[in-house]
Amino acid sequence: MIKKSSFGKVWMLAIAATCSLQANAQAGFDTSAKISALIKQLTLEEKVKMIHASSSFTSGGVPRLGIPELVTSDGPHGVRPEHGRDWELDNNSLDSGTYMPVGVCLAATWNPKLGYDFGSVLGSEAAFRGKNVILGPGINIIRGPLNGRNFEYESEDPFLVSKMCVGYIKGVQDQGVSACVKHYLANNQESKRFTINVEMSERALREIYMPGFKAAVQEAGVNTLMSSYNKFRGQWGSHSNYLLEQVLKKEWGFKGLVMSDWNAVHNTAQAYWNGMDLEMGTDLGMLPNPDYSKFFLGDTVVKLIKAGKLPEYLLDEKVRRILYVMFKTGMIDGQVKKGEYNTKAHQQTALKVAEEGIVLLKNDNNLLPLNKNTVKSIAVIGYNADRKQSMGGGSSQVRAFYEITPLAGLKTNGGKVKINYAKGYDIVRGGGADQKLIDEAVAAASKSDVVVFVGGWTHGFRYDVWADNAYDAEDIDKQDMKMPFGQDELLKAVIKANPKTVVVLMGGGAIDMTQWVDKTPAVLQAWYAGLEGGNALAKIIYGDVNPSGKLPMSFPKKLEDNPSYALGEYPGDTAQSLIVHYLDDIYVGYRYYDKFKVEPQFAFGHGLSYTSFDYSNLKMTTAGNTALVSFTVKNTGKVAGSEVAQLYVHQQKSLLPRPEKELKGFQKIVLAPGEEKTVTITLNEDAFKYFNDVKNTWVMDNGNFDILVGGSSRTIKLNGTITL
Ligand code: GLC
């Protein structure tokens, strides 16, 4: 209910918003006159048709005026299999496409250019499949290891999220397709995702949970954004005036459209007044051919406008945003690009992302790489070695054109090496170790020179059965960090039989390794690395590729060490109040481990190489509140390799408490043996600011700042101090 007095204020704000929108549109992309002319020709009913779905993945068009339906499709790492207009999975269409590595694998490359290439492939394939919007990237902060959808996202650190999503979005949109950054905001768990209410401080919001979305809007010019299922400070994500109107549209100047997550709109007036432009997926009961005019932003809006209960100018503002996106992608007044599908180039990009995203966590006595000329046999053990993952995970599922499994990759890239495979474990939720399978695995390990164990987490196969055998999937969180299906027991038996065991972990993030990590010489984190994942993994194991991935999130030793658990709350009170208090606040990930002196299993930014790097020659100059930092990195080993040099900033004394250090710059450089390069990173004043939620603004305290440079958040090689 809007009080009379505030009505006037709302009018003023709205008029200001419309003007600023037109001004912005005029400046960058002169379609506002054409859009205004179109809006004048549209009837009330036609406008309302445009602000809600017209089928499972489309929204209403107006053929009379040449306004097409907006066609959307999942997902963040590949174009989802075709669904009919009423959701049924269409098993006949030729929709097997390029299954890219998942979000965390892309983030683990720490290579923004590769982010652009990734987005280009996704946009091109979406265009080919006739989609106007691809529903990705998913960039929710990885706050804790149990979130079932972590695999789809990117990082625990907002700076890395920002740098990797900007390239991706530009890549997609340069293909004439709109990206859709999601899920705005604080959708960091799957437990009760449709109903929980997230409470957090303004500092945590501004410093941790917003920067990725702000970068998507202001640096990448993302065309569409998807609001989140959960409530935020008591208001649904799809109805949050603060998030959608005040911050996203007014403060950040977002000109595109806000769509809801599917079935995330709950009230007509709230959605209408508070910035929801396009209602998708509302559940009208699983009827065939549901009547989409029954949506909250359907006929009810027509009636309320006619009754003078809702102002029409807000409808025009929503339609303006939808038309803005259509003009920007050539859907109106242009031609939609046709895109390409399943090309060799797309597959090569997928391979490159996998090669650069797989992380070498441990490599004692340089067990890796394996020399395929001297190693006679390898025991490949583990169900994940021979399992296809692409259709797992929920809405981000992809029917892969093909999928090279680790086993296939090790065979085809192994030359004369004899591969002995043993499944080792079965994928049955709650299933324990199977002695027969263990015996087979031990036998294979005993008769082989080396063992490559491939295990870890796993996706469910299909949308409908993901819950019973998935540990990385939408709508379900992991219960703990324990490796499932009796893998710990299996692995200990295998290592005992053959100490030369390389452990390869697949999945969306950290797993409890404490039972065996000290007993195994080598560990690789392989995520879900796309349709070329098996080849990338094999090339790294055989040394054809030198690994360069770095962890985009901390791996805690055990769940209790993680801040969302230790400081709390995860998943919050999902039985009663449904409130989740983000008491870990700004101390997410390494910010917590540093501040509270907790040793992670593997640190944020950690990743080894088959060569070694030396850092030297740190130089820093300041001009005003900007600093120029340069340093030299040298490849001191025998093989070429890439290093991600990371720059962290530590404020010595601050008015409010701050993390020990924060990532404020990084650069990935390729170096031949003996080669050295100078890296230069500019830090503008944003790199030194924090959000003072007493003054409710970003501030920079004058004083001393330490500049820390190294190959991970816990291997700082250079350290200097500047005064601002
Ligand atoms: C799902 C997901 C969202 C997806 C949408 C359409 O519930 O939360 O990421 O894009 O619905 O499938």
mmCIF file of N, CA, C and O in Angstrom, residues 85-116:
data_model
loop_
_atom_site.group_PDB
_atom_site.id
_atom_site.type_symbol
_atom_site.label_atom_id
_atom_site.label_comp_id
_atom_site.label_asym_id
_atom_site.label_seq_id
_atom_site.Cartn_x
_atom_site.Cartn_y
_atom_site.Cartn_z
ATOM 1 N N ARG A 85 7.292 -25.325 -25.436
ATOM 2 C CA ARG A 85 6.795 -24.077 -24.858
ATOM 3 C C ARG A 85 6.201 -24.337 -23.474
ATOM 4 O O ARG A 85 6.023 -23.433 -22.682
ATOM 5 N N ASP A 86 5.935 -25.598 -23.150
ATOM 6 C CA ASP A 86 5.420 -25.879 -21.804
ATOM 7 C C ASP A 86 6.309 -26.857 -21.080
ATOM 8 O O ASP A 86 5.850 -27.834 -20.495
ATOM 9 N N TRP A 87 7.611 -26.611 -21.176
ATOM 10 C CA TRP A 87 8.596 -27.277 -20.311
ATOM 11 C C TRP A 87 9.001 -28.678 -20.758
ATOM 12 O O TRP A 87 10.076 -29.123 -20.409
ATOM 13 N N GLU A 88 8.131 -29.423 -21.465
ATOM 14 C CA GLU A 88 8.545 -30.821 -21.687
ATOM 15 C C GLU A 88 9.882 -30.820 -22.432
ATOM 16 O O GLU A 88 10.118 -30.013 -23.322
ATOM 17 N N LEU A 89 10.782 -31.733 -22.003
ATOM 18 C CA LEU A 89 12.106 -31.834 -22.622
ATOM 19 C C LEU A 89 11.928 -32.453 -24.000
ATOM 20 O O LEU A 89 11.364 -33.521 -24.133
ATOM 21 N N ASP A 90 12.386 -31.766 -25.033
ATOM 22 C CA ASP A 90 12.215 -32.237 -26.408
ATOM 23 C C ASP A 90 13.399 -33.132 -26.766
ATOM 24 O O ASP A 90 14.503 -32.637 -27.006
ATOM 25 N N ASN A 91 13.189 -34.455 -26.720
ATOM 26 C CA ASN A 91 14.328 -35.367 -26.939
ATOM 27 C C ASN A 91 14.646 -35.581 -28.403
ATOM 28 O O ASN A 91 15.489 -36.387 -28.735
ATOM 29 N N ASN A 92 13.933 -34.876 -29.282
ATOM 30 C CA ASN A 92 14.197 -35.146 -30.707
ATOM 31 C C ASN A 92 15.056 -34.068 -31.347
ATOM 32 O O ASN A 92 15.680 -34.273 -32.355
ATOM 33 N N SER A 93 15.085 -32.896 -30.735
ATOM 34 C CA SER A 93 15.758 -31.826 -31.483
ATOM 35 C C SER A 93 17.275 -32.034 -31.470
ATOM 36 O O SER A 93 17.832 -32.627 -30.544
ATOM 37 N N LEU A 94 17.895 -31.546 -32.500
ATOM 38 C CA LEU A 94 19.359 -31.685 -32.617
ATOM 39 C C LEU A 94 19.981 -30.571 -31.783
ATOM 40 O O LEU A 94 20.374 -29.543 -32.298
ATOM 41 N N ASP A 95 19.992 -30.789 -30.448
ATOM 42 C CA ASP A 95 20.445 -29.666 -29.622
ATOM 43 C C ASP A 95 21.700 -30.018 -28.835
ATOM 44 O O ASP A 95 21.976 -29.435 -27.809
ATOM 45 N N SER A 96 22.449 -31.002 -29.302
ATOM 46 C CA SER A 96 23.707 -31.313 -28.606
ATOM 47 C C SER A 96 24.750 -30.285 -29.017
ATOM 48 O O SER A 96 25.022 -30.114 -30.196
ATOM 49 N N GLY A 97 25.285 -29.608 -28.034
ATOM 50 C CA GLY A 97 26.168 -28.483 -28.357
ATOM 51 C C GLY A 97 27.466 -28.512 -27.592
ATOM 52 O O GLY A 97 27.844 -29.537 -26.998
ATOM 53 N N THR A 98 28.151 -27.362 -27.609
ATOM 54 C CA THR A 98 29.459 -27.265 -26.950
ATOM 55 C C THR A 98 29.260 -27.101 -25.452
ATOM 56 O O THR A 98 28.751 -26.074 -24.997
ATOM 57 N N TYR A 99 29.605 -28.122 -24.740
ATOM 58 C CA TYR A 99 29.507 -28.143 -23.257
ATOM 59 C C TYR A 99 30.823 -27.580 -22.725
ATOM 60 O O TYR A 99 31.852 -28.230 -22.751
ATOM 61 N N MET A 100 30.735 -26.291 -22.291
ATOM 62 C CA MET A 100 31.932 -25.604 -21.808
ATOM 63 C C MET A 100 32.254 -26.033 -20.385
ATOM 64 O O MET A 100 31.383 -26.574 -19.692
ATOM 65 N N PRO A 101 33.461 -25.788 -19.923
ATOM 66 C CA PRO A 101 33.751 -26.022 -18.509
ATOM 67 C C PRO A 101 32.842 -25.140 -17.648
ATOM 68 O O PRO A 101 32.407 -24.081 -18.077
ATOM 69 N N VAL A 102 32.548 -25.592 -16.435
ATOM 70 C CA VAL A 102 31.635 -24.832 -15.577
ATOM 71 C C VAL A 102 32.300 -23.565 -15.043
ATOM 72 O O VAL A 102 33.512 -23.412 -15.124
ATOM 73 N N GLY A 103 31.499 -22.690 -14.454
ATOM 74 C CA GLY A 103 31.951 -21.369 -14.018
ATOM 75 C C GLY A 103 33.211 -21.368 -13.166
ATOM 76 O O GLY A 103 34.129 -20.573 -13.407
ATOM 77 N N VAL A 104 33.272 -22.271 -12.169
ATOM 78 C CA VAL A 104 34.445 -22.238 -11.277
ATOM 79 C C VAL A 104 35.723 -22.627 -12.023
ATOM 80 O O VAL A 104 36.811 -22.166 -11.683
ATOM 81 N N CYS A 105 35.571 -23.434 -13.076
ATOM 82 C CA CYS A 105 36.764 -23.814 -13.878
ATOM 83 C C CYS A 105 37.235 -22.604 -14.667
ATOM 84 O O CYS A 105 38.432 -22.301 -14.720
ATOM 85 N N LEU A 106 36.290 -21.862 -15.229
ATOM 86 C CA LEU A 106 36.666 -20.629 -15.943
ATOM 87 C C LEU A 106 37.337 -19.655 -14.983
ATOM 88 O O LEU A 106 38.394 -19.100 -15.275
ATOM 89 N N ALA A 107 36.751 -19.497 -13.802
ATOM 90 C CA ALA A 107 37.342 -18.550 -12.838
ATOM 91 C C ALA A 107 38.744 -18.991 -12.441
ATOM 92 O O ALA A 107 39.632 -18.170 -12.246
ATOM 93 N N ALA A 108 38.958 -20.302 -12.360
ATOM 94 C CA ALA A 108 40.268 -20.842 -11.942
ATOM 95 C C ALA A 108 41.352 -20.575 -12.978
ATOM 96 O O ALA A 108 42.536 -20.730 -12.708
ATOM 97 N N THR A 109 40.982 -20.125 -14.173
ATOM 98 C CA THR A 109 42.006 -19.760 -15.171
ATOM 99 C C THR A 109 42.619 -18.406 -14.833
ATOM 100 O O THR A 109 43.720 -18.106 -15.290
ATOM 101 N N TRP A 110 41.868 -17.576 -14.089
ATOM 102 C CA TRP A 110 42.309 -16.199 -13.768
ATOM 103 C C TRP A 110 42.760 -15.504 -15.059
ATOM 104 O O TRP A 110 43.730 -14.734 -15.054
ATOM 105 N N ASN A 111 42.013 -15.767 -16.146
ATOM 106 C CA ASN A 111 42.411 -15.216 -17.438
ATOM 107 C C ASN A 111 41.216 -14.503 -18.054
ATOM 108 O O ASN A 111 40.393 -15.142 -18.733
ATOM 109 N N PRO A 112 41.065 -13.185 -17.826
ATOM 110 C CA PRO A 112 39.900 -12.451 -18.328
ATOM 111 C C PRO A 112 39.728 -12.558 -19.847
ATOM 112 O O PRO A 112 38.592 -12.603 -20.335
ATOM 113 N N LYS A 113 40.806 -12.660 -20.589
ATOM 114 C CA LYS A 113 40.662 -12.792 -22.047
ATOM 115 C C LYS A 113 39.969 -14.116 -22.386
ATOM 116 O O LYS A 113 39.112 -14.200 -23.258
ATOM 117 N N LEU A 114 40.309 -15.137 -21.648
ATOM 118 C CA LEU A 114 39.659 -16.431 -21.858
ATOM 119 C C LEU A 114 38.184 -16.327 -21.468
ATOM 120 O O LEU A 114 37.335 -16.987 -22.059
ATOM 121 N N GLY A 115 37.891 -15.454 -20.514
ATOM 122 C CA GLY A 115 36.488 -15.218 -20.154
ATOM 123 C C GLY A 115 35.739 -14.675 -21.350
ATOM 124 O O GLY A 115 34.625 -15.104 -21.657
ATOM 125 N N TYR A 116 36.390 -13.769 -22.078
ATOM 126 C CA TYR A 116 35.769 -13.213 -23.291
ATOM 127 C C TYR A 116 35.567 -14.310 -24.332
ATOM 128 O O TYR A 116 34.493 -14.449 -24.925
#
